[in-house]
Amino acid sequence: PPSPQANQAEEAKRQQAKAEQVKRQQAEAERKSAELAKQKAEAEREARELATRQKAEQERSSAELARRHEKEREAAELSAKQKVEAEREAQALAVRRKAEAEEAKRQAAELARQQEEARKAAELAAKQKAETERKAAEIAEQKAEAEREAAELAKQKAEEEGRQAAQSQPKRRNRRAIPPEL
């Protein structure tokens, strides 16, 4: 049978082998722990980077959205302004057109009135001309009649004077024969 020393040496060898195994396991555990810590740190770094990237992306998206909203608001404001301006211009144009139409209507009425006055004046002038011509013809007729009558009277007077002269001729001769009294 093995001696007690041999047993002790065997035991010591076993203990040492066990201790070395424990040491190896501990070293392995530490290595794994370090590996895990490294992986954890890497994962945390990646998570941080991702979070930073996502935050930046979100901020960019938010800014883009805000910019788009602002553009839309400005466009809507401009559109509303343009609509109001267009409506104001259309209204002003309508008022101007109405005023122009009324002015044209007034001018047409004025022209019609003037034409009517001119027509009446022409009618009156024509009437007056006809009346004047009629009176002139009447006067000419009266003048001709008067001239005829005057000629007739002159003729009668001449005949009468001729008769009287014929009758009073001898007397005149006798009168001439008598010398004038001084």
mmCIF file of C-alpha atoms in Angstrom:
data_model
loop_
_atom_site.group_PDB
_atom_site.id
_atom_site.type_symbol
_atom_site.label_atom_id
_atom_site.label_comp_id
_atom_site.label_asym_id
_atom_site.label_seq_id
_atom_site.Cartn_x
_atom_site.Cartn_y
_atom_site.Cartn_z
ATOM 1 C CA PRO A 1 0.000 0.000 0.000
ATOM 2 C CA PRO A 2 1.185 3.555 -0.705
ATOM 3 C CA SER A 3 2.946 5.255 2.123
ATOM 4 C CA PRO A 4 1.387 8.278 3.897
ATOM 5 C CA GLN A 5 4.008 10.562 2.311
ATOM 6 C CA ALA A 6 3.081 9.252 -1.107
ATOM 7 C CA ASN A 7 -0.583 9.882 -0.294
ATOM 8 C CA GLN A 8 0.245 13.407 0.871
ATOM 9 C CA ALA A 9 2.276 14.087 -2.227
ATOM 10 C CA GLU A 10 -0.601 12.799 -4.389
ATOM 11 C CA GLU A 11 -3.048 14.900 -2.429
ATOM 12 C CA ALA A 12 -0.803 17.929 -2.725
ATOM 13 C CA LYS A 13 -0.537 17.325 -6.476
ATOM 14 C CA ARG A 14 -4.307 17.008 -6.747
ATOM 15 C CA GLN A 15 -4.793 20.183 -4.688
ATOM 16 C CA GLN A 16 -2.298 22.022 -6.857
ATOM 17 C CA ALA A 17 -3.986 20.752 -10.032
ATOM 18 C CA LYS A 18 -7.339 21.874 -8.586
ATOM 19 C CA ALA A 19 -5.870 25.252 -7.626
ATOM 20 C CA GLU A 20 -4.448 25.687 -11.124
ATOM 21 C CA GLN A 21 -7.806 24.721 -12.630
ATOM 22 C CA VAL A 22 -9.583 27.238 -10.386
ATOM 23 C CA LYS A 23 -6.973 29.827 -11.354
ATOM 24 C CA ARG A 24 -7.505 29.007 -15.043
ATOM 25 C CA GLN A 25 -11.285 29.200 -14.605
ATOM 26 C CA GLN A 26 -10.913 32.493 -12.763
ATOM 27 C CA ALA A 27 -8.659 33.857 -15.518
ATOM 28 C CA GLU A 28 -11.197 32.636 -18.116
ATOM 29 C CA ALA A 29 -14.024 34.222 -16.114
ATOM 30 C CA GLU A 30 -12.078 37.492 -15.929
ATOM 31 C CA ARG A 31 -11.325 37.319 -19.629
ATOM 32 C CA LYS A 32 -15.024 36.698 -20.345
ATOM 33 C CA SER A 33 -15.967 39.467 -17.941
ATOM 34 C CA ALA A 34 -13.531 41.859 -19.672
ATOM 35 C CA GLU A 35 -14.898 40.730 -23.058
ATOM 36 C CA LEU A 36 -18.454 41.335 -21.831
ATOM 37 C CA ALA A 37 -17.468 44.719 -20.399
ATOM 38 C CA LYS A 38 -15.870 45.578 -23.738
ATOM 39 C CA GLN A 39 -18.996 44.415 -25.620
ATOM 40 C CA LYS A 40 -21.183 46.359 -23.199
ATOM 41 C CA ALA A 41 -19.065 49.501 -23.699
ATOM 42 C CA GLU A 42 -19.215 48.977 -27.487
ATOM 43 C CA ALA A 43 -22.989 48.458 -27.329
ATOM 44 C CA GLU A 44 -23.387 51.565 -25.165
ATOM 45 C CA ARG A 45 -21.208 53.579 -27.555
ATOM 46 C CA GLU A 46 -23.246 52.342 -30.529
ATOM 47 C CA ALA A 47 -26.474 53.072 -28.637
ATOM 48 C CA ARG A 48 -25.217 56.576 -27.834
ATOM 49 C CA GLU A 49 -24.165 57.148 -31.452
ATOM 50 C CA LEU A 50 -27.518 55.836 -32.679
ATOM 51 C CA ALA A 51 -29.375 58.008 -30.156
ATOM 52 C CA THR A 52 -27.307 61.034 -31.241
ATOM 53 C CA ARG A 53 -27.912 60.224 -34.908
ATOM 54 C CA GLN A 54 -31.641 59.706 -34.310
ATOM 55 C CA LYS A 55 -31.851 62.922 -32.289
ATOM 56 C CA ALA A 56 -30.019 64.854 -35.042
ATOM 57 C CA GLU A 57 -32.270 63.252 -37.685
ATOM 58 C CA GLN A 58 -35.361 64.053 -35.625
ATOM 59 C CA GLU A 59 -34.206 67.644 -35.151
ATOM 60 C CA ARG A 60 -33.463 67.920 -38.883
ATOM 61 C CA SER A 61 -36.897 66.460 -39.698
ATOM 62 C CA SER A 62 -38.549 68.794 -37.193
ATOM 63 C CA ALA A 63 -36.673 71.770 -38.652
ATOM 64 C CA GLU A 64 -37.600 70.662 -42.187
ATOM 65 C CA LEU A 65 -41.230 70.217 -41.151
ATOM 66 C CA ALA A 66 -41.227 73.610 -39.418
ATOM 67 C CA ARG A 67 -39.661 75.167 -42.530
ATOM 68 C CA ARG A 68 -42.273 73.489 -44.733
ATOM 69 C CA HIS A 69 -45.064 74.675 -42.416
ATOM 70 C CA GLU A 70 -43.619 78.209 -42.500
ATOM 71 C CA LYS A 71 -43.425 78.085 -46.311
ATOM 72 C CA GLU A 72 -47.006 76.802 -46.474
ATOM 73 C CA ARG A 73 -48.108 79.544 -44.055
ATOM 74 C CA GLU A 74 -46.297 82.192 -46.121
ATOM 75 C CA ALA A 75 -47.773 80.775 -49.334
ATOM 76 C CA ALA A 76 -51.255 80.753 -47.783
ATOM 77 C CA GLU A 77 -50.722 84.312 -46.519
ATOM 78 C CA LEU A 78 -49.491 85.433 -49.946
ATOM 79 C CA SER A 79 -52.367 83.628 -51.639
ATOM 80 C CA ALA A 80 -54.839 85.292 -49.260
ATOM 81 C CA LYS A 81 -53.180 88.687 -49.871
ATOM 82 C CA GLN A 82 -53.233 88.124 -53.643
ATOM 83 C CA LYS A 83 -56.868 87.011 -53.437
ATOM 84 C CA VAL A 84 -57.790 90.127 -51.450
ATOM 85 C CA GLU A 85 -55.770 92.298 -53.869
ATOM 86 C CA ALA A 86 -57.360 90.588 -56.895
ATOM 87 C CA GLU A 87 -60.827 91.025 -55.372
ATOM 88 C CA ARG A 88 -60.059 94.689 -54.596
ATOM 89 C CA GLU A 89 -58.788 95.249 -58.148
ATOM 90 C CA ALA A 90 -61.801 93.436 -59.618
ATOM 91 C CA GLN A 91 -64.125 95.562 -57.486
ATOM 92 C CA ALA A 92 -62.314 98.773 -58.462
ATOM 93 C CA LEU A 93 -62.443 97.699 -62.125
ATOM 94 C CA ALA A 94 -66.165 96.922 -61.836
ATOM 95 C CA VAL A 95 -66.785 100.344 -60.249
ATOM 96 C CA ARG A 96 -64.685 102.013 -62.972
ATOM 97 C CA ARG A 97 -66.465 100.071 -65.757
ATOM 98 C CA LYS A 98 -69.867 100.961 -64.236
ATOM 99 C CA ALA A 99 -68.878 104.632 -64.024
ATOM 100 C CA GLU A 100 -67.584 104.510 -67.631
ATOM 101 C CA ALA A 101 -70.811 102.839 -68.791
ATOM 102 C CA GLU A 102 -72.894 105.458 -66.957
ATOM 103 C CA GLU A 103 -70.752 108.246 -68.455
ATOM 104 C CA ALA A 104 -71.138 106.728 -71.943
ATOM 105 C CA LYS A 105 -74.913 106.451 -71.346
ATOM 106 C CA ARG A 106 -75.020 110.080 -70.139
ATOM 107 C CA GLN A 107 -73.004 111.228 -73.166
ATOM 108 C CA ALA A 108 -75.263 109.228 -75.507
ATOM 109 C CA ALA A 109 -78.336 110.821 -73.886
ATOM 110 C CA GLU A 110 -76.705 114.267 -74.158
ATOM 111 C CA LEU A 111 -75.849 113.622 -77.825
ATOM 112 C CA ALA A 112 -79.408 112.418 -78.494
ATOM 113 C CA ARG A 113 -80.744 115.572 -76.768
ATOM 114 C CA GLN A 114 -78.413 117.785 -78.824
ATOM 115 C CA GLN A 115 -79.400 115.953 -82.030
ATOM 116 C CA GLU A 116 -83.091 116.390 -81.128
ATOM 117 C CA GLU A 117 -82.474 120.106 -80.455
ATOM 118 C CA ALA A 118 -80.570 120.392 -83.750
ATOM 119 C CA ARG A 119 -83.425 118.579 -85.566
ATOM 120 C CA LYS A 120 -86.000 120.919 -83.979
ATOM 121 C CA ALA A 121 -83.823 123.947 -84.784
ATOM 122 C CA ALA A 122 -83.432 122.745 -88.400
ATOM 123 C CA GLU A 123 -87.198 122.134 -88.587
ATOM 124 C CA LEU A 124 -87.870 125.619 -87.175
ATOM 125 C CA ALA A 125 -85.302 127.168 -89.550
ATOM 126 C CA ALA A 126 -86.926 125.341 -92.489
ATOM 127 C CA LYS A 127 -90.376 126.571 -91.346
ATOM 128 C CA GLN A 128 -89.058 130.125 -90.907
ATOM 129 C CA LYS A 129 -87.334 129.975 -94.316
ATOM 130 C CA ALA A 130 -90.538 128.725 -95.932
ATOM 131 C CA GLU A 131 -92.521 131.451 -94.116
ATOM 132 C CA THR A 132 -89.953 134.116 -95.129
ATOM 133 C CA GLU A 133 -90.022 132.880 -98.735
ATOM 134 C CA ARG A 134 -93.841 132.863 -98.651
ATOM 135 C CA LYS A 135 -93.880 136.428 -97.225
ATOM 136 C CA ALA A 136 -91.215 137.538 -99.737
ATOM 137 C CA ALA A 137 -93.325 136.070 -102.563
ATOM 138 C CA GLU A 138 -96.390 137.799 -101.096
ATOM 139 C CA ILE A 139 -94.504 141.125 -100.835
ATOM 140 C CA ALA A 140 -93.132 140.683 -104.370
ATOM 141 C CA GLU A 141 -96.687 139.983 -105.550
ATOM 142 C CA GLN A 142 -97.959 143.072 -103.670
ATOM 143 C CA LYS A 143 -95.080 145.156 -105.089
ATOM 144 C CA ALA A 144 -95.829 143.934 -108.614
ATOM 145 C CA GLU A 145 -99.523 144.692 -108.038
ATOM 146 C CA ALA A 146 -98.640 148.171 -106.700
ATOM 147 C CA GLU A 147 -96.319 148.754 -109.658
ATOM 148 C CA ARG A 148 -99.085 147.640 -112.052
ATOM 149 C CA GLU A 149 -101.534 149.935 -110.288
ATOM 150 C CA ALA A 150 -98.997 152.813 -110.307
ATOM 151 C CA ALA A 151 -98.345 152.236 -114.007
ATOM 152 C CA GLU A 152 -102.093 152.160 -114.627
ATOM 153 C CA LEU A 153 -102.557 155.386 -112.637
ATOM 154 C CA ALA A 154 -99.619 157.035 -114.428
ATOM 155 C CA LYS A 155 -101.110 155.988 -117.742
ATOM 156 C CA GLN A 156 -104.535 157.342 -116.745
ATOM 157 C CA LYS A 157 -102.942 160.571 -115.431
ATOM 158 C CA ALA A 158 -100.971 161.004 -118.639
ATOM 159 C CA GLU A 159 -104.119 160.443 -120.678
ATOM 160 C CA GLU A 160 -106.055 162.893 -118.473
ATOM 161 C CA GLU A 161 -103.283 165.492 -118.740
ATOM 162 C CA GLY A 162 -103.247 164.996 -122.498
ATOM 163 C CA ARG A 163 -107.009 165.568 -122.635
ATOM 164 C CA GLN A 164 -106.810 168.626 -120.403
ATOM 165 C CA ALA A 165 -103.938 170.031 -122.418
ATOM 166 C CA ALA A 166 -105.908 169.546 -125.626
ATOM 167 C CA GLN A 167 -108.945 171.330 -124.138
ATOM 168 C CA SER A 168 -107.076 174.298 -122.607
ATOM 169 C CA GLN A 169 -104.742 174.960 -125.547
ATOM 170 C CA PRO A 170 -106.804 177.766 -127.229
ATOM 171 C CA LYS A 171 -107.333 179.599 -123.965
ATOM 172 C CA ARG A 172 -103.622 179.447 -123.355
ATOM 173 C CA ARG A 173 -103.007 180.946 -126.768
ATOM 174 C CA ASN A 174 -105.428 183.780 -126.013
ATOM 175 C CA ARG A 175 -103.851 184.313 -122.668
ATOM 176 C CA ARG A 176 -100.491 184.626 -124.319
ATOM 177 C CA ALA A 177 -101.857 187.200 -126.742
ATOM 178 C CA ILE A 178 -102.833 189.510 -123.887
ATOM 179 C CA PRO A 179 -99.787 191.461 -122.834
ATOM 180 C CA PRO A 180 -98.910 191.129 -119.231
ATOM 181 C CA GLU A 181 -99.845 193.992 -116.989
ATOM 182 C CA LEU A 182 -96.885 195.846 -115.664
#
